Short mmCIF file of C-alpha atoms in Angstrom, two decimals:
data_model
loop_
_atom_site.label_atom_id
_atom_site.label_comp_id
_atom_site.label_asym_id
_atom_site.label_seq_id
_atom_site.Cartn_x
_atom_site.Cartn_y
_atom_site.Cartn_z
CA MET F 1 -62.13 -38.83 65.40
CA THR F 2 -61.86 -38.73 61.62
CA ARG F 3 -58.51 -37.53 60.36
CA PRO F 4 -58.46 -34.62 57.90
CA VAL F 5 -57.93 -35.45 54.27
CA LEU F 6 -54.45 -34.56 53.02
CA LEU F 7 -54.84 -32.60 49.80
CA VAL F 8 -51.50 -32.18 48.03
CA ILE F 9 -51.64 -29.23 45.63
CA ALA F 10 -49.10 -29.22 42.79
CA HIS F 11 -48.60 -26.53 40.20
CA GLY F 12 -49.10 -28.74 37.17
CA SER F 13 -47.31 -28.92 33.82
CA ARG F 14 -47.90 -29.72 30.17
CA ASP F 15 -45.15 -32.31 30.57
CA PRO F 16 -46.84 -35.63 31.44
CA ARG F 17 -43.83 -36.65 33.53
CA HIS F 18 -44.74 -33.96 36.04
CA ALA F 19 -48.18 -35.29 36.96
CA ALA F 20 -46.94 -38.89 36.96
CA THR F 21 -44.19 -37.98 39.44
CA VAL F 22 -46.55 -36.05 41.70
CA HIS F 23 -49.02 -38.94 41.80
CA ALA F 24 -46.20 -41.37 42.60
CA LEU F 25 -45.05 -39.16 45.47
CA VAL F 26 -48.52 -38.86 46.97
CA ARG F 27 -49.06 -42.62 46.66
CA ARG F 28 -45.79 -43.17 48.52
CA ALA F 29 -46.85 -40.83 51.30
CA GLY F 30 -50.20 -42.58 51.53
CA ALA F 31 -48.50 -45.96 51.78
CA LEU F 32 -46.43 -44.69 54.70
CA ARG F 33 -49.59 -43.62 56.56
CA PRO F 34 -52.49 -45.89 55.52
CA GLY F 35 -54.81 -44.17 57.97
CA VAL F 36 -54.57 -40.87 56.12
CA ARG F 37 -56.56 -40.28 52.95
CA ALA F 38 -54.26 -38.50 50.49
CA GLU F 39 -55.61 -36.70 47.41
CA THR F 40 -53.81 -34.87 44.61
CA ALA F 41 -54.90 -31.71 42.79
CA PHE F 42 -53.29 -29.27 40.36
CA LEU F 43 -53.44 -25.50 39.97
CA ASP F 44 -53.04 -25.60 36.20
CA PHE F 45 -52.53 -27.81 33.14
CA ASN F 46 -53.51 -31.10 34.80
CA VAL F 47 -56.59 -32.68 36.30
CA PRO F 48 -58.06 -33.00 38.80
CA SER F 49 -58.26 -29.32 39.62
CA VAL F 50 -58.18 -28.06 43.18
CA ALA F 51 -61.76 -26.81 42.92
CA GLY F 52 -62.92 -30.12 41.47
CA VAL F 53 -61.38 -32.18 44.26
CA LEU F 54 -62.74 -29.89 46.97
CA GLU F 55 -66.26 -30.09 45.52
CA ARG F 56 -66.03 -33.89 45.39
CA LEU F 57 -64.81 -34.10 48.98
CA ALA F 58 -67.64 -31.86 50.17
CA ALA F 59 -70.19 -33.98 48.27
CA GLU F 60 -68.80 -37.07 50.02
CA GLY F 61 -69.37 -35.49 53.41
CA VAL F 62 -65.73 -34.72 54.21
CA ARG F 63 -65.43 -31.92 56.73
CA ASP F 64 -61.71 -31.37 57.40
CA VAL F 65 -58.91 -30.89 54.86
CA VAL F 66 -55.23 -30.09 55.22
CA ALA F 67 -54.14 -28.42 51.97
CA LEU F 68 -50.42 -28.91 51.39
CA PRO F 69 -48.67 -26.84 48.68
CA LEU F 70 -46.22 -29.10 46.85
CA LEU F 71 -43.74 -26.24 46.72
CA LEU F 72 -40.17 -25.93 47.97
CA THR F 73 -40.33 -22.20 48.70
CA ARG F 74 -43.01 -19.80 49.84
CA ALA F 75 -43.38 -17.70 46.72
CA PHE F 76 -46.37 -16.39 44.74
CA HIS F 77 -48.24 -19.68 44.36
CA ALA F 78 -48.18 -20.36 48.11
CA LYS F 79 -48.90 -16.75 49.07
CA ALA F 80 -51.61 -15.91 46.52
CA ASP F 81 -52.77 -18.59 44.08
CA ILE F 82 -53.44 -21.40 46.53
CA PRO F 83 -55.15 -19.27 49.23
CA ALA F 84 -57.36 -17.76 46.51
CA VAL F 85 -58.59 -21.10 45.23
CA LEU F 86 -59.09 -22.44 48.76
CA ARG F 87 -61.27 -19.45 49.64
CA GLU F 88 -63.64 -20.54 46.90
CA ALA F 89 -64.11 -24.01 48.43
CA PRO F 90 -67.54 -25.24 49.54
CA SER F 91 -68.47 -23.66 52.86
CA SER F 92 -68.96 -27.06 54.51
CA LEU F 93 -65.22 -27.72 54.35
CA ARG F 94 -62.83 -26.65 57.10
CA ILE F 95 -59.48 -26.14 55.35
CA ARG F 96 -56.08 -25.45 56.86
CA GLN F 97 -53.19 -24.59 54.54
CA ALA F 98 -49.96 -26.32 55.52
CA PRO F 99 -46.54 -24.67 55.18
CA VAL F 100 -44.50 -25.25 52.04
CA LEU F 101 -41.93 -28.04 52.10
CA GLY F 102 -38.71 -26.09 52.39
CA PRO F 103 -36.45 -25.61 54.12
CA SER F 104 -36.08 -28.97 55.84
CA PRO F 105 -33.32 -31.43 56.77
CA LEU F 106 -35.36 -34.05 54.91
CA LEU F 107 -34.81 -32.10 51.69
CA ILE F 108 -31.05 -32.09 52.32
CA ALA F 109 -31.24 -35.88 52.81
CA ALA F 110 -33.23 -36.26 49.58
CA LEU F 111 -30.71 -34.16 47.63
CA GLU F 112 -27.84 -36.27 48.92
CA ARG F 113 -29.74 -39.47 48.09
CA ARG F 114 -30.04 -38.33 44.47
CA LEU F 115 -26.35 -37.35 44.32
CA TYR F 116 -25.32 -40.77 45.61
CA GLU F 117 -27.68 -42.50 43.18
CA ALA F 118 -25.95 -40.55 40.40
CA GLY F 119 -22.63 -42.19 41.31
CA LEU F 120 -21.08 -40.11 44.08
CA THR F 121 -20.23 -41.46 47.53
CA PRO F 122 -19.77 -39.80 50.94
CA ALA F 123 -16.02 -40.09 50.36
CA ASP F 124 -16.38 -37.75 47.34
CA LYS F 125 -17.83 -34.89 49.36
CA ARG F 126 -14.60 -33.05 50.17
CA SER F 127 -13.53 -32.94 46.53
CA THR F 128 -16.92 -32.22 44.93
CA GLY F 129 -18.55 -28.87 44.30
CA VAL F 130 -22.34 -28.95 44.05
CA VAL F 131 -24.63 -26.66 42.10
CA LEU F 132 -27.99 -26.48 43.87
CA ALA F 133 -30.18 -25.74 40.85
CA SER F 134 -33.75 -24.57 41.43
CA ALA F 135 -36.47 -23.41 39.08
CA GLY F 136 -36.03 -19.77 40.10
CA SER F 137 -38.22 -17.01 41.49
CA THR F 138 -38.48 -13.23 41.69
CA ASP F 139 -39.59 -13.49 45.34
CA PRO F 140 -36.79 -12.41 47.72
CA GLU F 141 -38.05 -14.77 50.42
CA ALA F 142 -37.82 -17.72 48.03
CA ILE F 143 -34.32 -16.72 46.92
CA ALA F 144 -33.24 -16.47 50.55
CA VAL F 145 -34.51 -19.99 51.25
CA ILE F 146 -32.51 -21.38 48.31
CA ALA F 147 -29.40 -19.67 49.67
CA GLU F 148 -30.11 -21.14 53.11
CA MET F 149 -30.49 -24.62 51.62
CA ALA F 150 -27.16 -24.21 49.80
CA ARG F 151 -25.48 -23.30 53.10
CA GLU F 152 -27.05 -26.27 54.88
CA LEU F 153 -25.95 -28.62 52.11
CA ARG F 154 -22.42 -27.22 52.33
CA HIS F 155 -22.40 -27.87 56.08
CA THR F 156 -22.87 -31.60 55.45
CA GLY F 157 -19.30 -31.71 54.09
CA TRP F 158 -19.38 -30.90 50.37
CA CYS F 159 -16.34 -28.95 49.17
CA ALA F 160 -18.45 -26.05 47.87
CA VAL F 161 -22.12 -25.43 47.09
CA ARG F 162 -23.45 -22.73 44.77
CA PRO F 163 -27.14 -21.94 44.16
CA ALA F 164 -28.33 -21.53 40.57
CA PHE F 165 -31.64 -20.92 38.82
CA ALA F 166 -33.32 -22.04 35.61
CA SER F 167 -35.31 -18.81 35.27
CA ALA F 168 -36.15 -15.45 36.88
CA SER F 169 -32.90 -15.23 38.87
CA LEU F 170 -29.15 -15.49 38.39
CA PRO F 171 -26.78 -17.25 38.17
CA ARG F 172 -27.84 -19.87 35.64
CA THR F 173 -26.80 -23.49 36.14
CA GLU F 174 -24.04 -23.35 33.52
CA ASP F 175 -22.57 -20.22 35.11
CA ALA F 176 -22.46 -21.87 38.55
CA VAL F 177 -20.80 -24.94 37.02
CA ARG F 178 -18.09 -22.74 35.50
CA ALA F 179 -17.62 -20.89 38.80
CA LEU F 180 -17.05 -24.16 40.63
CA ARG F 181 -14.64 -25.34 37.92
CA ALA F 182 -12.56 -22.27 38.74
CA LEU F 183 -12.14 -23.45 42.34
CA ARG F 184 -9.73 -26.29 41.61
CA GLU F 185 -7.12 -24.66 43.83
CA ASP F 186 -9.68 -24.77 46.66
CA GLY F 187 -10.07 -28.52 46.36
CA VAL F 188 -12.91 -28.87 43.86
CA ARG F 189 -12.01 -31.86 41.67
CA ARG F 190 -15.44 -32.58 40.24
CA VAL F 191 -18.72 -30.67 39.82
CA ALA F 192 -22.18 -32.11 40.43
CA VAL F 193 -25.56 -30.55 39.72
CA ALA F 194 -28.35 -31.33 42.18
CA PRO F 195 -31.77 -30.20 40.87
CA TYR F 196 -33.75 -28.69 43.71
CA VAL F 197 -37.04 -29.43 41.98
CA ILE F 198 -39.71 -32.00 42.69
CA ALA F 199 -40.77 -33.25 39.26
CA PRO F 200 -39.60 -33.24 35.64
CA GLY F 201 -40.70 -30.50 33.27
CA ARG F 202 -39.52 -27.57 31.17
CA LEU F 203 -37.42 -25.87 33.85
CA PRO F 204 -35.78 -29.08 35.10
CA ASP F 205 -34.90 -29.82 31.47
CA ARG F 206 -33.27 -26.39 31.33
CA ILE F 207 -31.28 -27.27 34.45
CA ALA F 208 -30.12 -30.48 32.75
CA GLU F 209 -29.00 -28.51 29.69
CA GLY F 210 -27.02 -26.15 31.92
CA ALA F 211 -25.38 -29.14 33.60
CA ALA F 212 -23.68 -30.22 30.36
CA GLY F 213 -20.30 -29.09 31.70
CA ALA F 214 -20.66 -30.89 35.03
CA ASP F 215 -19.32 -34.33 35.89
CA VAL F 216 -22.50 -35.51 37.59
CA LEU F 217 -26.18 -34.68 37.14
CA ALA F 218 -28.51 -35.94 39.84
CA ASP F 219 -32.19 -36.70 39.30
CA VAL F 220 -35.06 -34.51 40.48
CA LEU F 221 -36.29 -35.14 44.02
CA GLY F 222 -39.33 -37.04 42.78
CA PRO F 223 -41.03 -39.67 44.96
CA SER F 224 -38.07 -40.06 47.29
CA PRO F 225 -38.82 -41.55 50.71
CA GLU F 226 -37.57 -38.37 52.40
CA LEU F 227 -39.97 -36.21 50.41
CA ALA F 228 -42.88 -38.56 51.19
CA ARG F 229 -42.01 -38.33 54.90
CA LEU F 230 -41.87 -34.54 54.63
CA LEU F 231 -45.41 -34.40 53.23
CA LEU F 232 -46.63 -36.28 56.28
CA ALA F 233 -44.54 -34.13 58.63
CA ARG F 234 -46.15 -30.95 57.27
CA TYR F 235 -49.58 -32.60 57.58
CA ASP F 236 -48.90 -33.48 61.22
CA GLU F 237 -47.56 -30.00 62.01
CA THR F 238 -50.66 -28.38 60.57
CA ARG F 239 -53.02 -30.66 62.47
CA ALA F 240 -51.18 -29.99 65.70
CA ALA F 241 -50.97 -26.22 65.30
CA SER F 242 -53.29 -24.48 67.72
CA GLY F 243 -55.18 -21.48 66.50
CA GLN F 244 -54.26 -22.15 62.88
CA GLN F 245 -56.18 -19.75 60.70
CA ARG F 246 -58.66 -21.55 58.52
CA VAL F 247 -59.01 -20.54 54.94
CA ALA F 248 -62.62 -21.67 54.84
CA ALA F 249 -64.93 -22.50 57.68
CA ALA F 250 -68.42 -23.87 58.09
#
């Protein structure tokens, strides 16, 4: 039985680092599972477009596609933009939309990997406050997921964890850094900023600017092995789900 194509759908950005990082992540996921064909598409700014990839797959005779939103929270793009473009796919394609990536223990592991790569060690946890800095959203569900991720990260042993946002929501990164600085009596001796974003771009740059007062700034999640494994986990979950509603059917 032919396995469905994994179509990873990213938002896209004018910043060329964004697309390069997304392609690197998808290549890493493909290398972990050589039997799965992995394709990349973008909603905006970059090529190939989602519609273009779907038309090409249909022309090649592909029948089954798992469309995976490369998103950390289930906000507007996952709820509206991606389903809308998938509904316009060629009718010969059977498409199932996978869940977004977050929340997941693999994302916690990826965040900690980036913090350790930035110079921290597990021994630093109990004296380090972490700002979990995301792009931001006006969607209450997305905000709740960020708060949940902050709690889960705190439960791994960090002294304190505060969520922050580059846009749309408050507090900003710099405000969360200052708030953690004020917790010295509670054991916070250093402050680290962990960007909860997948790829570089305008909003991650804003997070980096807000981290000027921190002691440590971790890198974006990027093509980390944990994130590559998470892509495949969502693919497997979607394939295994019985009765999954199909966005397009023959």
